[in-house]
mmCIF file of C-alpha atoms and ligand atoms in Angstrom:
data_model
loop_
_atom_site.group_PDB
_atom_site.id
_atom_site.type_symbol
_atom_site.label_atom_id
_atom_site.label_comp_id
_atom_site.label_asym_id
_atom_site.label_seq_id
_atom_site.Cartn_x
_atom_site.Cartn_y
_atom_site.Cartn_z
ATOM 1 C CA MET A 1 108.040 113.525 64.115
ATOM 2 C CA TYR A 2 104.770 115.066 63.031
ATOM 3 C CA GLY A 3 104.641 117.132 59.793
ATOM 4 C CA VAL A 4 107.285 119.568 61.034
ATOM 5 C CA ASP A 5 107.211 122.036 58.127
ATOM 6 C CA HIS A 6 103.506 122.634 58.495
ATOM 7 C CA LEU A 7 103.666 123.024 62.263
ATOM 8 C CA MET A 8 106.759 125.237 62.517
ATOM 9 C CA SER A 9 104.591 128.305 62.195
ATOM 10 C CA GLN A 10 102.216 127.375 65.034
ATOM 11 C CA THR A 11 102.625 128.951 68.442
ATOM 12 C CA ILE A 12 101.219 127.101 71.436
ATOM 13 C CA ALA A 13 100.622 128.657 74.842
ATOM 14 C CA PHE A 14 101.238 125.900 77.414
ATOM 15 C CA ILE A 15 99.900 126.567 80.917
ATOM 16 C CA GLY A 16 100.681 124.071 83.701
ATOM 17 C CA LEU A 17 104.099 122.465 83.248
ATOM 18 C CA GLY A 18 104.150 120.047 86.161
ATOM 19 C CA ASN A 19 104.848 116.308 86.148
ATOM 20 C CA MET A 20 102.755 115.767 83.024
ATOM 21 C CA GLY A 21 102.736 119.162 81.285
ATOM 22 C CA GLY A 22 106.535 119.481 81.382
ATOM 23 C CA GLY A 23 107.066 116.412 79.205
ATOM 24 C CA MET A 24 104.129 117.249 76.942
ATOM 25 C CA ALA A 25 105.427 120.759 76.230
ATOM 26 C CA ALA A 26 108.887 119.316 75.468
ATOM 27 C CA ASN A 27 107.304 117.004 72.879
ATOM 28 C CA LEU A 28 105.546 119.933 71.216
ATOM 29 C CA VAL A 29 108.923 121.686 70.932
ATOM 30 C CA ARG A 30 110.502 118.490 69.516
ATOM 31 C CA ASN A 31 107.776 118.339 66.902
ATOM 32 C CA GLY A 32 108.395 121.849 65.639
ATOM 33 C CA PHE A 33 105.889 123.955 67.559
ATOM 34 C CA THR A 34 106.884 127.237 69.145
ATOM 35 C CA VAL A 35 105.872 126.925 72.805
ATOM 36 C CA ARG A 36 105.229 129.803 75.198
ATOM 37 C CA ALA A 37 105.195 128.387 78.716
ATOM 38 C CA PHE A 38 103.597 129.610 81.929
ATOM 39 C CA ASP A 39 103.391 127.982 85.364
ATOM 40 C CA LEU A 40 103.117 129.374 88.886
ATOM 41 C CA ALA A 41 106.188 127.332 89.924
ATOM 42 C CA GLU A 42 109.667 128.564 89.063
ATOM 43 C CA ALA A 43 111.090 125.031 88.833
ATOM 44 C CA ALA A 44 108.488 124.052 86.224
ATOM 45 C CA LEU A 45 109.248 127.157 84.156
ATOM 46 C CA ALA A 46 113.001 126.546 84.300
ATOM 47 C CA LYS A 47 112.510 122.968 83.113
ATOM 48 C CA ALA A 48 110.285 124.087 80.240
ATOM 49 C CA GLU A 49 112.854 126.654 79.204
ATOM 50 C CA ALA A 50 115.601 124.023 79.250
ATOM 51 C CA ALA A 51 113.409 121.913 76.933
ATOM 52 C CA GLY A 52 113.237 124.751 74.384
ATOM 53 C CA ALA A 53 110.068 126.608 75.375
ATOM 54 C CA THR A 54 109.982 130.348 75.911
ATOM 55 C CA ARG A 55 108.951 131.298 79.427
ATOM 56 C CA VAL A 56 106.489 134.139 79.874
ATOM 57 C CA ALA A 57 105.281 136.036 82.939
ATOM 58 C CA SER A 58 101.573 135.198 82.953
ATOM 59 C CA ALA A 59 98.903 132.957 81.467
ATOM 60 C CA ALA A 60 97.496 136.009 79.658
ATOM 61 C CA GLU A 61 100.874 136.736 78.060
ATOM 62 C CA ALA A 62 101.194 133.100 76.985
ATOM 63 C CA ALA A 63 97.763 133.108 75.340
ATOM 64 C CA SER A 64 98.153 136.453 73.608
ATOM 65 C CA GLY A 65 98.931 135.837 69.928
ATOM 66 C CA ALA A 66 99.039 132.025 70.271
ATOM 67 C CA ASP A 67 97.349 129.769 67.696
ATOM 68 C CA ALA A 68 96.343 127.345 70.454
ATOM 69 C CA VAL A 69 96.308 127.180 74.251
ATOM 70 C CA VAL A 70 97.035 123.876 76.032
ATOM 71 C CA THR A 71 96.282 123.594 79.755
ATOM 72 C CA MET A 72 97.478 120.757 82.053
ATOM 73 C CA LEU A 73 96.311 121.777 85.518
ATOM 74 C CA PRO A 74 95.464 119.967 88.777
ATOM 75 C CA ALA A 75 91.661 120.324 88.945
ATOM 76 C CA GLY A 76 88.489 121.952 87.599
ATOM 77 C CA LYS A 77 88.789 125.108 89.711
ATOM 78 C CA HIS A 78 92.246 125.835 88.251
ATOM 79 C CA VAL A 79 91.001 125.279 84.705
ATOM 80 C CA GLU A 80 87.980 127.519 85.239
ATOM 81 C CA SER A 81 90.038 130.333 86.730
ATOM 82 C CA VAL A 82 92.847 130.191 84.140
ATOM 83 C CA TYR A 83 90.372 130.437 81.235
ATOM 84 C CA HIS A 84 88.080 133.044 82.828
ATOM 85 C CA ASP A 85 90.765 135.211 84.462
ATOM 86 C CA ALA A 86 93.431 135.090 81.740
ATOM 87 C CA VAL A 87 92.864 133.161 78.528
ATOM 88 C CA PHE A 88 89.423 134.319 77.343
ATOM 89 C CA ASP A 89 90.351 138.000 77.445
ATOM 90 C CA SER A 90 93.807 137.721 75.930
ATOM 91 C CA ALA A 91 93.589 134.947 73.312
ATOM 92 C CA THR A 92 93.631 135.848 69.649
ATOM 93 C CA LYS A 93 90.415 135.458 67.649
ATOM 94 C CA GLY A 94 90.225 131.924 66.253
ATOM 95 C CA ALA A 95 92.638 130.384 68.781
ATOM 96 C CA LEU A 96 91.926 126.764 69.725
ATOM 97 C CA PHE A 97 91.788 125.722 73.400
ATOM 98 C CA LEU A 98 92.810 122.231 74.548
ATOM 99 C CA ASP A 99 92.367 121.289 78.199
ATOM 100 C CA CYS A 100 94.266 118.055 78.904
ATOM 101 C CA SER A 101 93.754 118.115 82.696
ATOM 102 C CA THR A 102 91.562 115.484 84.369
ATOM 103 C CA ILE A 103 88.581 117.436 85.702
ATOM 104 C CA ASP A 104 84.871 116.934 86.370
ATOM 105 C CA VAL A 105 82.567 116.596 83.385
ATOM 106 C CA ALA A 106 80.331 119.498 84.479
ATOM 107 C CA THR A 107 83.221 121.986 84.638
ATOM 108 C CA ALA A 108 84.597 120.764 81.297
ATOM 109 C CA ARG A 109 81.201 121.397 79.659
ATOM 110 C CA ARG A 110 80.793 124.784 81.399
ATOM 111 C CA VAL A 111 84.226 126.070 80.317
ATOM 112 C CA SER A 112 83.702 124.797 76.778
ATOM 113 C CA ALA A 113 80.333 126.579 76.584
ATOM 114 C CA ALA A 114 81.886 129.779 77.956
ATOM 115 C CA ALA A 115 84.598 129.537 75.270
ATOM 116 C CA ALA A 116 81.954 129.030 72.564
ATOM 117 C CA GLU A 117 80.014 132.093 73.791
ATOM 118 C CA ARG A 118 83.166 134.116 73.168
ATOM 119 C CA GLY A 119 83.669 132.607 69.701
ATOM 120 C CA PHE A 120 86.428 130.102 70.614
ATOM 121 C CA GLU A 121 86.576 126.370 69.929
ATOM 122 C CA MET A 122 87.636 124.094 72.775
ATOM 123 C CA VAL A 123 88.321 120.404 73.363
ATOM 124 C CA ASP A 124 88.546 118.470 76.616
ATOM 125 C CA ALA A 125 91.362 115.987 76.042
ATOM 126 C CA PRO A 126 92.331 114.155 79.237
ATOM 127 C CA VAL A 127 95.065 111.559 78.986
ATOM 128 C CA SER A 128 95.688 107.944 79.828
ATOM 129 C CA GLY A 129 99.322 107.198 80.662
ATOM 130 C CA GLY A 130 101.530 108.609 83.372
ATOM 131 C CA ILE A 131 104.673 110.721 83.584
ATOM 132 C CA ALA A 132 106.763 108.290 81.486
ATOM 133 C CA ALA A 133 104.176 108.411 78.683
ATOM 134 C CA ALA A 134 104.061 112.225 78.898
ATOM 135 C CA ASN A 135 107.862 112.360 78.575
ATOM 136 C CA GLY A 136 107.941 109.754 75.826
ATOM 137 C CA GLY A 137 105.093 111.247 73.773
ATOM 138 C CA THR A 138 103.043 108.062 74.072
ATOM 139 C CA LEU A 139 99.924 109.327 75.852
ATOM 140 C CA THR A 140 96.404 108.369 74.779
ATOM 141 C CA PHE A 141 94.063 111.352 74.458
ATOM 142 C CA MET A 142 90.273 110.997 74.835
ATOM 143 C CA VAL A 143 88.712 113.982 73.185
ATOM 144 C CA GLY A 144 85.374 115.717 73.659
ATOM 145 C CA ALA A 145 84.502 118.155 70.858
ATOM 146 C CA ASP A 146 82.474 118.419 67.668
ATOM 147 C CA ASP A 147 83.971 116.831 64.534
ATOM 148 C CA ALA A 148 85.527 119.990 63.096
ATOM 149 C CA THR A 149 87.145 121.034 66.380
ATOM 150 C CA PHE A 150 88.457 117.493 66.902
ATOM 151 C CA GLY A 151 90.060 117.727 63.450
ATOM 152 C CA ARG A 152 91.826 120.958 64.413
ATOM 153 C CA ALA A 153 93.058 119.535 67.726
ATOM 154 C CA LYS A 154 94.314 116.202 66.414
ATOM 155 C CA PRO A 155 97.681 117.311 64.932
ATOM 156 C CA ILE A 156 98.601 119.097 68.175
ATOM 157 C CA LEU A 157 97.606 116.152 70.377
ATOM 158 C CA SER A 158 99.327 113.675 68.020
ATOM 159 C CA ALA A 159 102.613 115.455 68.700
ATOM 160 C CA MET A 160 102.253 114.465 72.377
ATOM 161 C CA GLY A 161 100.703 111.008 72.129
ATOM 162 C CA LYS A 162 100.373 107.697 70.385
ATOM 163 C CA ALA A 163 96.565 107.682 70.150
ATOM 164 C CA VAL A 164 93.976 110.448 69.824
ATOM 165 C CA ILE A 165 90.414 109.169 70.106
ATOM 166 C CA HIS A 166 87.235 111.156 69.532
ATOM 167 C CA ALA A 167 84.836 110.424 72.418
ATOM 168 C CA GLY A 168 81.930 112.614 71.283
ATOM 169 C CA SER A 169 80.858 116.149 72.156
ATOM 170 C CA ALA A 170 82.229 118.513 74.828
ATOM 171 C CA GLY A 171 82.818 116.807 78.184
ATOM 172 C CA ASN A 172 82.859 113.304 76.702
ATOM 173 C CA GLY A 173 86.657 113.075 76.888
ATOM 174 C CA GLN A 174 86.361 113.501 80.664
ATOM 175 C CA ALA A 175 83.430 111.062 80.764
ATOM 176 C CA ALA A 176 85.507 108.396 78.970
ATOM 177 C CA LYS A 177 88.468 108.980 81.276
ATOM 178 C CA ILE A 178 86.515 108.598 84.534
ATOM 179 C CA CYS A 179 84.481 105.607 83.336
ATOM 180 C CA ASN A 180 87.723 103.886 82.281
ATOM 181 C CA ASN A 181 89.492 104.649 85.551
ATOM 182 C CA MET A 182 86.490 103.594 87.636
ATOM 183 C CA LEU A 183 86.632 100.240 85.815
ATOM 184 C CA LEU A 184 90.395 100.061 86.412
ATOM 185 C CA GLY A 185 90.027 100.804 90.145
ATOM 186 C CA ALA A 186 87.379 98.115 90.578
ATOM 187 C CA THR A 187 89.184 95.451 88.512
ATOM 188 C CA MET A 188 92.463 96.066 90.331
ATOM 189 C CA ILE A 189 90.763 95.535 93.697
ATOM 190 C CA ALA A 190 88.960 92.409 92.427
ATOM 191 C CA THR A 191 92.261 91.057 91.082
ATOM 192 C CA CYS A 192 93.993 91.701 94.419
ATOM 193 C CA GLU A 193 91.141 90.054 96.295
ATOM 194 C CA ALA A 194 91.401 86.911 94.122
ATOM 195 C CA PHE A 195 95.195 86.632 94.480
ATOM 196 C CA ALA A 196 95.026 87.094 98.254
ATOM 197 C CA MET A 197 92.284 84.493 98.609
ATOM 198 C CA ALA A 198 93.997 82.036 96.224
ATOM 199 C CA GLN A 199 97.060 82.035 98.477
ATOM 200 C CA LYS A 200 95.007 81.543 101.653
ATOM 201 C CA ILE A 201 93.295 78.530 100.086
ATOM 202 C CA GLY A 202 96.694 77.074 99.244
ATOM 203 C CA LEU A 203 96.885 77.844 95.538
ATOM 204 C CA ASP A 204 100.321 78.895 94.288
ATOM 205 C CA PRO A 205 100.009 82.498 92.958
ATOM 206 C CA GLN A 206 102.017 81.752 89.807
ATOM 207 C CA THR A 207 99.772 78.755 89.081
ATOM 208 C CA PHE A 208 96.691 80.880 89.660
ATOM 209 C CA TYR A 209 98.145 83.522 87.283
ATOM 210 C CA ASP A 210 98.887 80.891 84.613
ATOM 211 C CA ILE A 211 95.275 79.709 84.761
ATOM 212 C CA SER A 212 93.375 82.961 85.266
ATOM 213 C CA SER A 213 95.443 84.964 82.761
ATOM 214 C CA VAL A 214 94.079 82.694 79.995
ATOM 215 C CA SER A 215 90.634 82.248 81.532
ATOM 216 C CA SER A 216 87.573 84.424 82.043
ATOM 217 C CA GLY A 217 89.012 86.246 85.076
ATOM 218 C CA GLN A 218 91.748 87.818 82.927
ATOM 219 C CA SER A 219 92.074 91.617 82.948
ATOM 220 C CA TRP A 220 94.649 94.340 82.270
ATOM 221 C CA SER A 221 95.169 94.592 86.042
ATOM 222 C CA MET A 222 96.267 90.954 86.021
ATOM 223 C CA THR A 223 98.257 90.523 82.815
ATOM 224 C CA SER A 224 99.816 93.976 82.356
ATOM 225 C CA TYR A 225 100.058 95.235 85.937
ATOM 226 C CA CYS A 226 100.019 92.208 88.206
ATOM 227 C CA PRO A 227 99.732 93.331 91.853
ATOM 228 C CA LEU A 228 101.923 90.479 93.183
ATOM 229 C CA PRO A 229 105.726 90.696 93.025
ATOM 230 C CA GLY A 230 107.402 88.045 90.877
ATOM 231 C CA VAL A 231 104.205 87.124 89.045
ATOM 232 C CA GLY A 232 103.362 88.331 85.507
ATOM 233 C CA PRO A 233 105.281 91.125 83.764
ATOM 234 C CA GLN A 234 107.429 93.707 85.579
ATOM 235 C CA SER A 235 105.108 96.041 87.476
ATOM 236 C CA PRO A 236 105.270 98.440 90.456
ATOM 237 C CA ALA A 237 104.699 95.375 92.699
ATOM 238 C CA ASP A 238 108.254 94.324 91.784
ATOM 239 C CA ASN A 239 109.482 97.705 92.975
ATOM 240 C CA GLY A 240 107.840 97.815 96.417
ATOM 241 C CA TYR A 241 104.790 99.544 94.894
ATOM 242 C CA GLU A 242 106.833 102.666 94.133
ATOM 243 C CA GLY A 243 106.345 104.594 90.859
ATOM 244 C CA GLY A 244 103.373 103.710 88.682
ATOM 245 C CA PHE A 245 99.936 105.274 89.268
ATOM 246 C CA ALA A 246 99.574 106.791 92.710
ATOM 247 C CA VAL A 247 96.712 105.921 95.067
ATOM 248 C CA ALA A 248 96.002 109.680 95.395
ATOM 249 C CA LEU A 249 95.494 110.052 91.629
ATOM 250 C CA MET A 250 93.250 106.968 91.467
ATOM 251 C CA LEU A 251 91.260 108.399 94.374
ATOM 252 C CA LYS A 252 90.921 111.740 92.580
ATOM 253 C CA ASP A 253 89.537 110.007 89.473
ATOM 254 C CA LEU A 254 87.150 107.840 91.515
ATOM 255 C CA LYS A 255 85.780 110.924 93.280
ATOM 256 C CA LEU A 256 85.194 112.556 89.890
ATOM 257 C CA ALA A 257 83.470 109.362 88.713
ATOM 258 C CA LEU A 258 81.150 109.256 91.760
ATOM 259 C CA GLU A 259 80.321 112.951 91.337
ATOM 260 C CA ALA A 260 79.384 112.351 87.684
ATOM 261 C CA ALA A 261 77.433 109.198 88.586
ATOM 262 C CA ALA A 262 75.385 111.112 91.173
ATOM 263 C CA SER A 263 74.602 113.839 88.640
ATOM 264 C CA VAL A 264 72.907 111.323 86.315
ATOM 265 C CA ASN A 265 71.552 108.902 88.978
ATOM 266 C CA ALA A 266 73.844 106.107 87.750
ATOM 267 C CA SER A 267 74.213 103.205 90.171
ATOM 268 C CA VAL A 268 77.922 102.466 90.643
ATOM 269 C CA PRO A 269 78.268 100.127 93.641
ATOM 270 C CA MET A 270 81.682 98.771 92.566
ATOM 271 C CA GLY A 271 83.074 102.239 91.820
ATOM 272 C CA SER A 272 81.812 103.369 95.181
ATOM 273 C CA GLN A 273 83.506 100.463 97.002
ATOM 274 C CA ALA A 274 86.715 101.193 95.119
ATOM 275 C CA GLU A 275 86.605 104.850 96.201
ATOM 276 C CA SER A 276 86.094 103.798 99.790
ATOM 277 C CA LEU A 277 89.079 101.412 99.782
ATOM 278 C CA TYR A 278 91.413 103.911 98.098
ATOM 279 C CA GLN A 279 90.282 106.570 100.606
ATOM 280 C CA LEU A 280 91.225 104.155 103.399
ATOM 281 C CA LEU A 281 94.684 103.689 101.867
ATOM 282 C CA ALA A 282 95.150 107.436 101.461
ATOM 283 C CA ASN A 283 94.096 107.994 105.097
ATOM 284 C CA LYS A 284 96.768 105.505 106.169
ATOM 285 C CA GLY A 285 99.360 107.779 104.521
ATOM 286 C CA GLU A 286 99.748 105.578 101.429
ATOM 287 C CA GLY A 287 98.569 108.124 98.855
ATOM 288 C CA GLY A 288 101.965 108.221 97.160
ATOM 289 C CA ARG A 289 102.268 104.466 96.608
ATOM 290 C CA ASP A 290 101.144 102.646 93.491
ATOM 291 C CA PHE A 291 97.422 101.804 93.413
ATOM 292 C CA SER A 292 98.115 98.046 93.152
ATOM 293 C CA SER A 293 99.398 98.218 96.756
ATOM 294 C CA VAL A 294 95.721 97.842 97.730
ATOM 295 C CA ILE A 295 96.576 94.110 97.820
ATOM 296 C CA GLU A 296 98.252 94.712 101.202
ATOM 297 C CA LEU A 297 94.862 95.695 102.676
ATOM 298 C CA LEU A 298 93.352 92.430 101.468
ATOM 299 C CA SER A 299 96.136 89.942 102.251
HETATM 300 P P1 LIG B 301 101.266 118.669 88.818
HETATM 301 O O1 LIG B 301 100.727 119.135 90.115
HETATM 302 O O2 LIG B 301 102.614 118.051 88.750
HETATM 303 O O3 LIG B 301 101.251 119.880 87.748
HETATM 304 C C1 LIG B 301 100.277 120.884 87.711
HETATM 305 C C2 LIG B 301 100.989 122.199 87.428
HETATM 306 O O4 LIG B 301 100.015 123.226 87.290
HETATM 307 C C3 LIG B 301 101.942 122.629 88.559
HETATM 308 O O5 LIG B 301 103.246 122.837 88.035
HETATM 309 C C4 LIG B 301 101.299 123.931 89.081
HETATM 310 O O6 LIG B 301 102.272 124.879 89.516
HETATM 311 C C5 LIG B 301 100.568 124.397 87.846
HETATM 312 N N1 LIG B 301 99.478 125.339 88.141
HETATM 313 C C6 LIG B 301 98.489 125.234 89.065
HETATM 314 N N2 LIG B 301 97.675 126.310 88.994
HETATM 315 C C7 LIG B 301 98.164 127.106 88.004
HETATM 316 C C8 LIG B 301 97.768 128.346 87.450
HETATM 317 N N3 LIG B 301 96.699 129.020 87.915
HETATM 318 N N4 LIG B 301 98.515 128.885 86.452
HETATM 319 C C9 LIG B 301 99.603 128.213 85.972
HETATM 320 N N5 LIG B 301 100.038 127.021 86.469
HETATM 321 C C10 LIG B 301 99.309 126.493 87.464
HETATM 322 O O7 LIG B 301 100.152 117.666 88.236
HETATM 323 P P2 LIG B 301 100.351 116.564 87.080
HETATM 324 O O8 LIG B 301 100.734 115.272 87.684
HETATM 325 O O9 LIG B 301 101.171 117.164 85.981
HETATM 326 O O10 LIG B 301 98.836 116.408 86.593
HETATM 327 C C11 LIG B 301 98.191 117.394 85.761
HETATM 328 C C12 LIG B 301 96.831 116.843 85.369
HETATM 329 O O11 LIG B 301 96.997 115.609 84.670
HETATM 330 C C13 LIG B 301 95.913 116.541 86.558
HETATM 331 O O12 LIG B 301 94.616 116.940 86.217
HETATM 332 C C14 LIG B 301 96.038 115.034 86.737
HETATM 333 O O13 LIG B 301 94.900 114.458 87.316
HETATM 334 C C15 LIG B 301 96.218 114.591 85.295
HETATM 335 N N6 LIG B 301 96.925 113.293 85.119
HETATM 336 C C16 LIG B 301 98.064 113.039 85.828
HETATM 337 C C17 LIG B 301 98.722 111.826 85.632
HETATM 338 C C18 LIG B 301 99.984 111.504 86.384
HETATM 339 O O14 LIG B 301 100.429 110.324 86.332
HETATM 340 N N7 LIG B 301 100.616 112.452 87.054
HETATM 341 C C19 LIG B 301 98.206 110.875 84.727
HETATM 342 C C20 LIG B 301 97.053 111.193 83.997
HETATM 343 C C21 LIG B 301 96.417 112.419 84.205
#
């Protein structure tokens, strides 16, 4: 539990209580915050209420009088409209804004600048970790903000995660998130490619794992999330590629990465290949399966 006595008095407006936001809001309640919840979906609101949040009728009502506003929304357009259409005009002077959604860097910087113009401080704080980490309060937050604003945001984010890392100024949380996930997408595909080829050459996959996991080809995709069933630790591969990190979410992050790369003329041939392969999987109707199922395309 995080410094409960100190936090009891803080009211958080939480907007977007879906798969991720629902668990995150529940952890704020558990850690002594008063949470005012708003979502467009009735089921999400009911769940938040059951977890101890107070449901309200609009994003504006949630923000009004709150010490901080946390948003966990699908994409940049939702974040932009929630802040411009509801939060900016109803938030109390001095309120802190924390957007934990994964969105494009340009929108994150634009919304942060718009908040600053109105006298508000804002952080972009996207997360690493899925629904289980959101429920368990073990997310990692990558935070874009100046030092003082990061300091204000940290106690709130710490109540929902195991690590809160300052990535630099506004937008840099999103930059860290997409660079990390572009690397993950590419290394997963490379790992799948190597396992598939090893088997075709006649190398036993377990033997290949035993060698490569302690050699220079080692990666998180291999040793923490092995794409082959029965090899390495338990992973979605052992569960028919169900659960885990969906192809559709990986594809979303890769598209954001390519958009950011184009905006700064960065050459990202591996990220681009990864996007193309995950698009192919999504087009085959596999968007809901775990992203390590890409091995089936390569076997
Ligand atoms: P979700 O679709 O389950 O939840 C989003 C919620 O936002 C929904 O309940 C929706 O009704 C609500 N919403 C949309 N527009 C709204 C508005 N104008 N006002 C109020 N509520 C609104 O999505 P999720 O899986 O919870 O993901 C949220 C964010 O977290 C996304 O940006 C996603 O990329 C990111 N993320 C997800 C995961 C994951 O494993 N699901 C992991 C890391 C990051």
